[in-house]
Amino acid sequence: MKIAIFGDIHGNLPALETVLNDIEKRGINQKYCLGDLVDFAPWGNEVIDKIKELNISCIMGNHDERIGHDLPIIPIARHSEIETEARFIAINHSKKIITKENKQFLAELPFHIKLNYKIGQKHWNIQLVHASTDSNTNYIYESDDDETFNTILTESKADIIFMGHTHLSYIKQIKDKWAVNTGSVGRSREENRLASYAILTLTEEKLETEIIQLTYPIDKVVEAIENSEIPNYYADFLLNKA
């Protein structure tokens, strides 16, 4: 039994298509999305339409919530003045161009998803969140202490939890349980800037997770950003210049 889990697409349709094609080539039918479909690349509506077209179960990221419910943009303290300005422009662009129908879709996404798969006599409990179990804005990093992970795994009664939001992938074992960040499909913060997702393999005896990272036509995305109302800051970011 294999499951593909991905998120943080951020309007980057070429990256999403690359990931979906790879999942299809591997013959994986079960797919879940951890949210943040919109902002920072020009294909917000197309990304939402693709998720809807393929009927992929998806949870609500913080960017989805802001666009779906028309929430105010709150500055982030760690951002530079340049990034803060670019962020306001990019998010307001999404608020303008995302269709009413797609905003409603974002607004109706669930906050998290719990899964139970039975393989033979074994039941595996899987928790999917955008950032954490109680917030879609918390940043949980691999370097955080084990107690942070123990708390969310215990609260969710999960064998494994999948999350995104930080755009940095990792697989972390805590005793006999696991925490996995799938990284980002469309706006990786990793040095390589590749499109990232996770594959979970379940057997009766064990579970195994692999992070997959793929090249995609970044130049095409950069050109599209530069030809849109989205600030070039986000094109430079994909080229690891920002």
PDB file of C-alpha atoms in Angstrom, residues 4-203:
ATOM      1  CA  ALA A   4       1.613  10.090  -1.939  1.00  0.00           C
ATOM      2  CA  ILE A   5       1.466  13.217   0.223  1.00  0.00           C
ATOM      3  CA  PHE A   6       2.388  16.706  -0.939  1.00  0.00           C
ATOM      4  CA  GLY A   7       1.660  20.356  -0.281  1.00  0.00           C
ATOM      5  CA  ASP A   8       2.754  23.985  -0.425  1.00  0.00           C
ATOM      6  CA  ILE A   9       2.203  24.354  -4.158  1.00  0.00           C
ATOM      7  CA  HIS A  10       1.768  28.125  -4.022  1.00  0.00           C
ATOM      8  CA  GLY A  11       0.347  28.620  -7.500  1.00  0.00           C
ATOM      9  CA  ASN A  12       3.211  26.757  -9.181  1.00  0.00           C
ATOM     10  CA  LEU A  13       1.391  24.621 -11.758  1.00  0.00           C
ATOM     11  CA  PRO A  14       4.491  23.288 -13.593  1.00  0.00           C
ATOM     12  CA  ALA A  15       5.883  21.968 -10.298  1.00  0.00           C
ATOM     13  CA  LEU A  16       2.540  20.382  -9.386  1.00  0.00           C
ATOM     14  CA  GLU A  17       2.244  18.720 -12.781  1.00  0.00           C
ATOM     15  CA  THR A  18       5.766  17.323 -12.415  1.00  0.00           C
ATOM     16  CA  VAL A  19       4.904  15.802  -9.033  1.00  0.00           C
ATOM     17  CA  LEU A  20       1.565  14.405 -10.218  1.00  0.00           C
ATOM     18  CA  ASN A  21       3.209  12.843 -13.283  1.00  0.00           C
ATOM     19  CA  ASP A  22       5.815  11.181 -11.072  1.00  0.00           C
ATOM     20  CA  ILE A  23       3.127   9.833  -8.744  1.00  0.00           C
ATOM     21  CA  GLU A  24       1.220   8.437 -11.732  1.00  0.00           C
ATOM     22  CA  LYS A  25       4.341   6.784 -13.180  1.00  0.00           C
ATOM     23  CA  ARG A  26       4.851   5.024  -9.843  1.00  0.00           C
ATOM     24  CA  GLY A  27       1.288   3.690  -9.965  1.00  0.00           C
ATOM     25  CA  ILE A  28       0.244   5.374  -6.710  1.00  0.00           C
ATOM     26  CA  ASN A  29      -3.503   5.948  -6.549  1.00  0.00           C
ATOM     27  CA  GLN A  30      -3.887   7.367  -3.045  1.00  0.00           C
ATOM     28  CA  LYS A  31      -2.981  11.079  -2.969  1.00  0.00           C
ATOM     29  CA  TYR A  32      -3.387  13.726  -0.270  1.00  0.00           C
ATOM     30  CA  CYS A  33      -2.548  17.428  -0.298  1.00  0.00           C
ATOM     31  CA  LEU A  34      -1.463  19.395   2.792  1.00  0.00           C
ATOM     32  CA  GLY A  35      -2.681  22.759   1.499  1.00  0.00           C
ATOM     33  CA  ASP A  36      -1.298  26.154   0.500  1.00  0.00           C
ATOM     34  CA  LEU A  37      -2.481  25.956  -3.091  1.00  0.00           C
ATOM     35  CA  VAL A  38      -2.194  29.684  -3.757  1.00  0.00           C
ATOM     36  CA  ASP A  39       0.092  32.761  -3.692  1.00  0.00           C
ATOM     37  CA  PHE A  40       3.522  33.580  -5.166  1.00  0.00           C
ATOM     38  CA  ALA A  41       3.164  32.058  -8.664  1.00  0.00           C
ATOM     39  CA  PRO A  42       0.583  32.895 -11.354  1.00  0.00           C
ATOM     40  CA  TRP A  43      -1.480  29.696 -11.560  1.00  0.00           C
ATOM     41  CA  GLY A  44      -3.545  29.802  -8.355  1.00  0.00           C
ATOM     42  CA  ASN A  45      -6.839  29.050 -10.118  1.00  0.00           C
ATOM     43  CA  GLU A  46      -5.268  26.363 -12.300  1.00  0.00           C
ATOM     44  CA  VAL A  47      -3.753  24.618  -9.281  1.00  0.00           C
ATOM     45  CA  ILE A  48      -7.101  24.628  -7.460  1.00  0.00           C
ATOM     46  CA  ASP A  49      -8.847  23.367 -10.598  1.00  0.00           C
ATOM     47  CA  LYS A  50      -6.323  20.523 -10.925  1.00  0.00           C
ATOM     48  CA  ILE A  51      -6.868  19.445  -7.304  1.00  0.00           C
ATOM     49  CA  LYS A  52     -10.632  19.539  -7.851  1.00  0.00           C
ATOM     50  CA  GLU A  53     -10.428  17.769 -11.221  1.00  0.00           C
ATOM     51  CA  LEU A  54      -8.449  14.876  -9.737  1.00  0.00           C
ATOM     52  CA  ASN A  55     -10.595  14.834  -6.590  1.00  0.00           C
ATOM     53  CA  ILE A  56      -7.519  14.951  -4.348  1.00  0.00           C
ATOM     54  CA  SER A  57      -8.347  15.246  -0.655  1.00  0.00           C
ATOM     55  CA  CYS A  58      -6.817  18.498   0.583  1.00  0.00           C
ATOM     56  CA  ILE A  59      -6.561  20.372   3.875  1.00  0.00           C
ATOM     57  CA  MET A  60      -6.545  24.115   4.451  1.00  0.00           C
ATOM     58  CA  GLY A  61      -3.177  25.860   4.555  1.00  0.00           C
ATOM     59  CA  ASN A  62      -2.773  29.314   6.056  1.00  0.00           C
ATOM     60  CA  HIS A  63      -2.625  30.900   2.592  1.00  0.00           C
ATOM     61  CA  ASP A  64      -5.792  29.050   1.535  1.00  0.00           C
ATOM     62  CA  GLU A  65      -7.556  30.291   4.673  1.00  0.00           C
ATOM     63  CA  ARG A  66      -6.496  33.897   4.051  1.00  0.00           C
ATOM     64  CA  ILE A  67      -7.744  33.885   0.457  1.00  0.00           C
ATOM     65  CA  GLY A  68     -10.846  31.774   1.110  1.00  0.00           C
ATOM     66  CA  HIS A  69     -12.018  33.897   4.036  1.00  0.00           C
ATOM     67  CA  ASP A  70     -10.516  37.220   2.877  1.00  0.00           C
ATOM     68  CA  LEU A  71      -8.469  37.599   6.064  1.00  0.00           C
ATOM     69  CA  PRO A  72      -6.133  40.570   6.551  1.00  0.00           C
ATOM     70  CA  ILE A  73      -2.444  40.205   5.746  1.00  0.00           C
ATOM     71  CA  ILE A  74      -0.370  40.291   8.936  1.00  0.00           C
ATOM     72  CA  PRO A  75       3.343  41.184   8.598  1.00  0.00           C
ATOM     73  CA  ILE A  76       5.786  38.481   9.678  1.00  0.00           C
ATOM     74  CA  ALA A  77       8.510  39.773  11.980  1.00  0.00           C
ATOM     75  CA  ARG A  78      11.339  37.717  10.482  1.00  0.00           C
ATOM     76  CA  HIS A  79      10.693  39.033   6.954  1.00  0.00           C
ATOM     77  CA  SER A  80      12.796  41.836   5.543  1.00  0.00           C
ATOM     78  CA  GLU A  81      11.177  45.065   4.393  1.00  0.00           C
ATOM     79  CA  ILE A  82      11.602  43.949   0.773  1.00  0.00           C
ATOM     80  CA  GLU A  83       9.928  40.573   1.372  1.00  0.00           C
ATOM     81  CA  THR A  84       7.157  42.173   3.424  1.00  0.00           C
ATOM     82  CA  GLU A  85       6.285  44.542   0.598  1.00  0.00           C
ATOM     83  CA  ALA A  86       6.432  41.752  -2.002  1.00  0.00           C
ATOM     84  CA  ARG A  87       4.267  39.488   0.164  1.00  0.00           C
ATOM     85  CA  PHE A  88       1.498  42.093   0.489  1.00  0.00           C
ATOM     86  CA  ILE A  89       1.448  42.644  -3.282  1.00  0.00           C
ATOM     87  CA  ALA A  90       1.464  38.918  -4.105  1.00  0.00           C
ATOM     88  CA  ILE A  91      -1.299  37.993  -1.676  1.00  0.00           C
ATOM     89  CA  ASN A  92      -3.475  40.923  -2.751  1.00  0.00           C
ATOM     90  CA  HIS A  93      -2.962  39.743  -6.330  1.00  0.00           C
ATOM     91  CA  SER A  94      -4.381  36.331  -5.337  1.00  0.00           C
ATOM     92  CA  LYS A  95      -7.317  37.988  -3.599  1.00  0.00           C
ATOM     93  CA  LYS A  96      -8.059  39.756  -6.860  1.00  0.00           C
ATOM     94  CA  ILE A  97      -7.645  36.928  -9.373  1.00  0.00           C
ATOM     95  CA  ILE A  98      -8.849  33.790  -7.548  1.00  0.00           C
ATOM     96  CA  THR A  99     -12.408  33.137  -8.697  1.00  0.00           C
ATOM     97  CA  LYS A 100     -15.379  33.288  -6.348  1.00  0.00           C
ATOM     98  CA  GLU A 101     -15.959  29.561  -6.857  1.00  0.00           C
ATOM     99  CA  ASN A 102     -12.352  28.730  -5.999  1.00  0.00           C
ATOM    100  CA  LYS A 103     -12.382  30.995  -2.955  1.00  0.00           C
ATOM    101  CA  GLN A 104     -15.386  29.052  -1.719  1.00  0.00           C
ATOM    102  CA  PHE A 105     -13.505  25.795  -2.333  1.00  0.00           C
ATOM    103  CA  LEU A 106     -10.576  27.067  -0.232  1.00  0.00           C
ATOM    104  CA  ALA A 107     -12.885  28.279   2.526  1.00  0.00           C
ATOM    105  CA  GLU A 108     -14.522  24.854   2.812  1.00  0.00           C
ATOM    106  CA  LEU A 109     -11.332  22.782   3.086  1.00  0.00           C
ATOM    107  CA  PRO A 110     -10.969  20.756   6.311  1.00  0.00           C
ATOM    108  CA  PHE A 111      -8.403  21.827   8.905  1.00  0.00           C
ATOM    109  CA  HIS A 112      -6.782  18.393   9.178  1.00  0.00           C
ATOM    110  CA  ILE A 113      -7.364  14.814   8.053  1.00  0.00           C
ATOM    111  CA  LYS A 114      -7.032  11.622  10.081  1.00  0.00           C
ATOM    112  CA  LEU A 115      -6.601   8.339   8.232  1.00  0.00           C
ATOM    113  CA  ASN A 116      -6.752   4.732   9.333  1.00  0.00           C
ATOM    114  CA  TYR A 117      -5.500   2.053   6.962  1.00  0.00           C
ATOM    115  CA  LYS A 118      -5.831  -1.654   7.794  1.00  0.00           C
ATOM    116  CA  ILE A 119      -3.088  -3.807   6.305  1.00  0.00           C
ATOM    117  CA  GLY A 120      -3.584  -7.435   7.262  1.00  0.00           C
ATOM    118  CA  GLN A 121      -4.294  -7.340  11.000  1.00  0.00           C
ATOM    119  CA  LYS A 122      -2.498  -4.025  11.558  1.00  0.00           C
ATOM    120  CA  HIS A 123      -4.269  -0.665  11.787  1.00  0.00           C
ATOM    121  CA  TRP A 124      -2.050   2.343  10.940  1.00  0.00           C
ATOM    122  CA  ASN A 125      -3.162   5.770  12.161  1.00  0.00           C
ATOM    123  CA  ILE A 126      -1.986   8.664  10.009  1.00  0.00           C
ATOM    124  CA  GLN A 127      -2.400  12.370  10.823  1.00  0.00           C
ATOM    125  CA  LEU A 128      -2.239  15.005   8.077  1.00  0.00           C
ATOM    126  CA  VAL A 129      -1.843  18.680   9.033  1.00  0.00           C
ATOM    127  CA  HIS A 130      -0.625  21.774   7.273  1.00  0.00           C
ATOM    128  CA  ALA A 131       1.615  23.061  10.075  1.00  0.00           C
ATOM    129  CA  SER A 132       0.566  21.420  13.360  1.00  0.00           C
ATOM    130  CA  THR A 133      -2.472  19.856  14.971  1.00  0.00           C
ATOM    131  CA  ASP A 134      -3.749  23.098  16.516  1.00  0.00           C
ATOM    132  CA  SER A 135      -2.529  25.765  14.064  1.00  0.00           C
ATOM    133  CA  ASN A 136      -1.820  26.149  10.365  1.00  0.00           C
ATOM    134  CA  THR A 137       0.791  28.832  11.073  1.00  0.00           C
ATOM    135  CA  ASN A 138       3.116  27.084  13.546  1.00  0.00           C
ATOM    136  CA  TYR A 139       6.578  26.239  12.275  1.00  0.00           C
ATOM    137  CA  ILE A 140       7.812  22.812  13.391  1.00  0.00           C
ATOM    138  CA  TYR A 141      11.406  22.148  12.377  1.00  0.00           C
ATOM    139  CA  GLU A 142      13.444  18.958  12.463  1.00  0.00           C
ATOM    140  CA  SER A 143      15.677  20.567  15.100  1.00  0.00           C
ATOM    141  CA  ASP A 144      12.769  21.029  17.535  1.00  0.00           C
ATOM    142  CA  ASP A 145      12.924  18.870  20.650  1.00  0.00           C
ATOM    143  CA  ASP A 146      11.323  15.434  20.761  1.00  0.00           C
ATOM    144  CA  GLU A 147       8.705  16.617  23.253  1.00  0.00           C
ATOM    145  CA  THR A 148       7.178  18.880  20.581  1.00  0.00           C
ATOM    146  CA  PHE A 149       6.717  15.888  18.301  1.00  0.00           C
ATOM    147  CA  ASN A 150       5.622  13.581  21.143  1.00  0.00           C
ATOM    148  CA  THR A 151       2.866  16.024  22.048  1.00  0.00           C
ATOM    149  CA  ILE A 152       1.304  16.207  18.598  1.00  0.00           C
ATOM    150  CA  LEU A 153       1.666  12.458  18.000  1.00  0.00           C
ATOM    151  CA  THR A 154       0.058  11.681  21.358  1.00  0.00           C
ATOM    152  CA  GLU A 155      -2.759  14.201  20.875  1.00  0.00           C
ATOM    153  CA  SER A 156      -3.584  12.800  17.440  1.00  0.00           C
ATOM    154  CA  LYS A 157      -3.066   9.150  18.494  1.00  0.00           C
ATOM    155  CA  ALA A 158      -1.066   8.755  15.304  1.00  0.00           C
ATOM    156  CA  ASP A 159       1.692   6.375  14.281  1.00  0.00           C
ATOM    157  CA  ILE A 160       2.920   8.996  11.837  1.00  0.00           C
ATOM    158  CA  ILE A 161       2.174  12.656  11.208  1.00  0.00           C
ATOM    159  CA  PHE A 162       2.723  14.473   7.912  1.00  0.00           C
ATOM    160  CA  MET A 163       3.083  18.242   7.770  1.00  0.00           C
ATOM    161  CA  GLY A 164       4.319  21.036   5.520  1.00  0.00           C
ATOM    162  CA  HIS A 165       4.393  24.826   5.965  1.00  0.00           C
ATOM    163  CA  THR A 166       8.153  25.210   6.583  1.00  0.00           C
ATOM    164  CA  HIS A 167       9.026  24.207   2.979  1.00  0.00           C
ATOM    165  CA  LEU A 168      11.888  22.119   4.412  1.00  0.00           C
ATOM    166  CA  SER A 169      11.558  18.343   4.151  1.00  0.00           C
ATOM    167  CA  TYR A 170      12.595  15.857   6.816  1.00  0.00           C
ATOM    168  CA  ILE A 171      11.827  12.434   8.262  1.00  0.00           C
ATOM    169  CA  LYS A 172      12.195  12.175  12.023  1.00  0.00           C
ATOM    170  CA  GLN A 173      11.738   9.106  14.218  1.00  0.00           C
ATOM    171  CA  ILE A 174      10.533   9.595  17.793  1.00  0.00           C
ATOM    172  CA  LYS A 175      10.645   6.230  19.591  1.00  0.00           C
ATOM    173  CA  ASP A 176       8.324   3.993  17.551  1.00  0.00           C
ATOM    174  CA  LYS A 177       6.563   6.870  15.787  1.00  0.00           C
ATOM    175  CA  TRP A 178       7.410   9.237  12.944  1.00  0.00           C
ATOM    176  CA  ALA A 179       7.071  12.890  11.966  1.00  0.00           C
ATOM    177  CA  VAL A 180       7.504  13.822   8.322  1.00  0.00           C
ATOM    178  CA  ASN A 181       7.638  17.162   6.583  1.00  0.00           C
ATOM    179  CA  THR A 182       6.958  16.662   2.884  1.00  0.00           C
ATOM    180  CA  GLY A 183       8.746  19.873   1.861  1.00  0.00           C
ATOM    181  CA  SER A 184       7.213  22.114  -0.774  1.00  0.00           C
ATOM    182  CA  VAL A 185       6.040  21.336  -4.293  1.00  0.00           C
ATOM    183  CA  GLY A 186       6.218  24.869  -5.616  1.00  0.00           C
ATOM    184  CA  ARG A 187       8.284  27.053  -3.301  1.00  0.00           C
ATOM    185  CA  SER A 188      11.010  24.992  -1.692  1.00  0.00           C
ATOM    186  CA  ARG A 189      13.275  26.710   0.803  1.00  0.00           C
ATOM    187  CA  GLU A 190      15.866  23.997   0.390  1.00  0.00           C
ATOM    188  CA  GLU A 191      19.109  24.855  -1.351  1.00  0.00           C
ATOM    189  CA  ASN A 192      18.206  22.798  -4.423  1.00  0.00           C
ATOM    190  CA  ARG A 193      14.749  24.406  -4.887  1.00  0.00           C
ATOM    191  CA  LEU A 194      13.386  21.082  -6.224  1.00  0.00           C
ATOM    192  CA  ALA A 195       9.721  20.048  -6.094  1.00  0.00           C
ATOM    193  CA  SER A 196       9.347  17.847  -3.016  1.00  0.00           C
ATOM    194  CA  TYR A 197       6.790  15.294  -1.851  1.00  0.00           C
ATOM    195  CA  ALA A 198       6.602  12.140   0.264  1.00  0.00           C
ATOM    196  CA  ILE A 199       5.661   8.520  -0.378  1.00  0.00           C
ATOM    197  CA  LEU A 200       4.402   6.415   2.519  1.00  0.00           C
ATOM    198  CA  THR A 201       4.581   2.628   2.135  1.00  0.00           C
ATOM    199  CA  LEU A 202       2.487   0.551   4.520  1.00  0.00           C
ATOM    200  CA  THR A 203       2.839  -3.156   5.224  1.00  0.00           C
TER     201      THR A 203
END
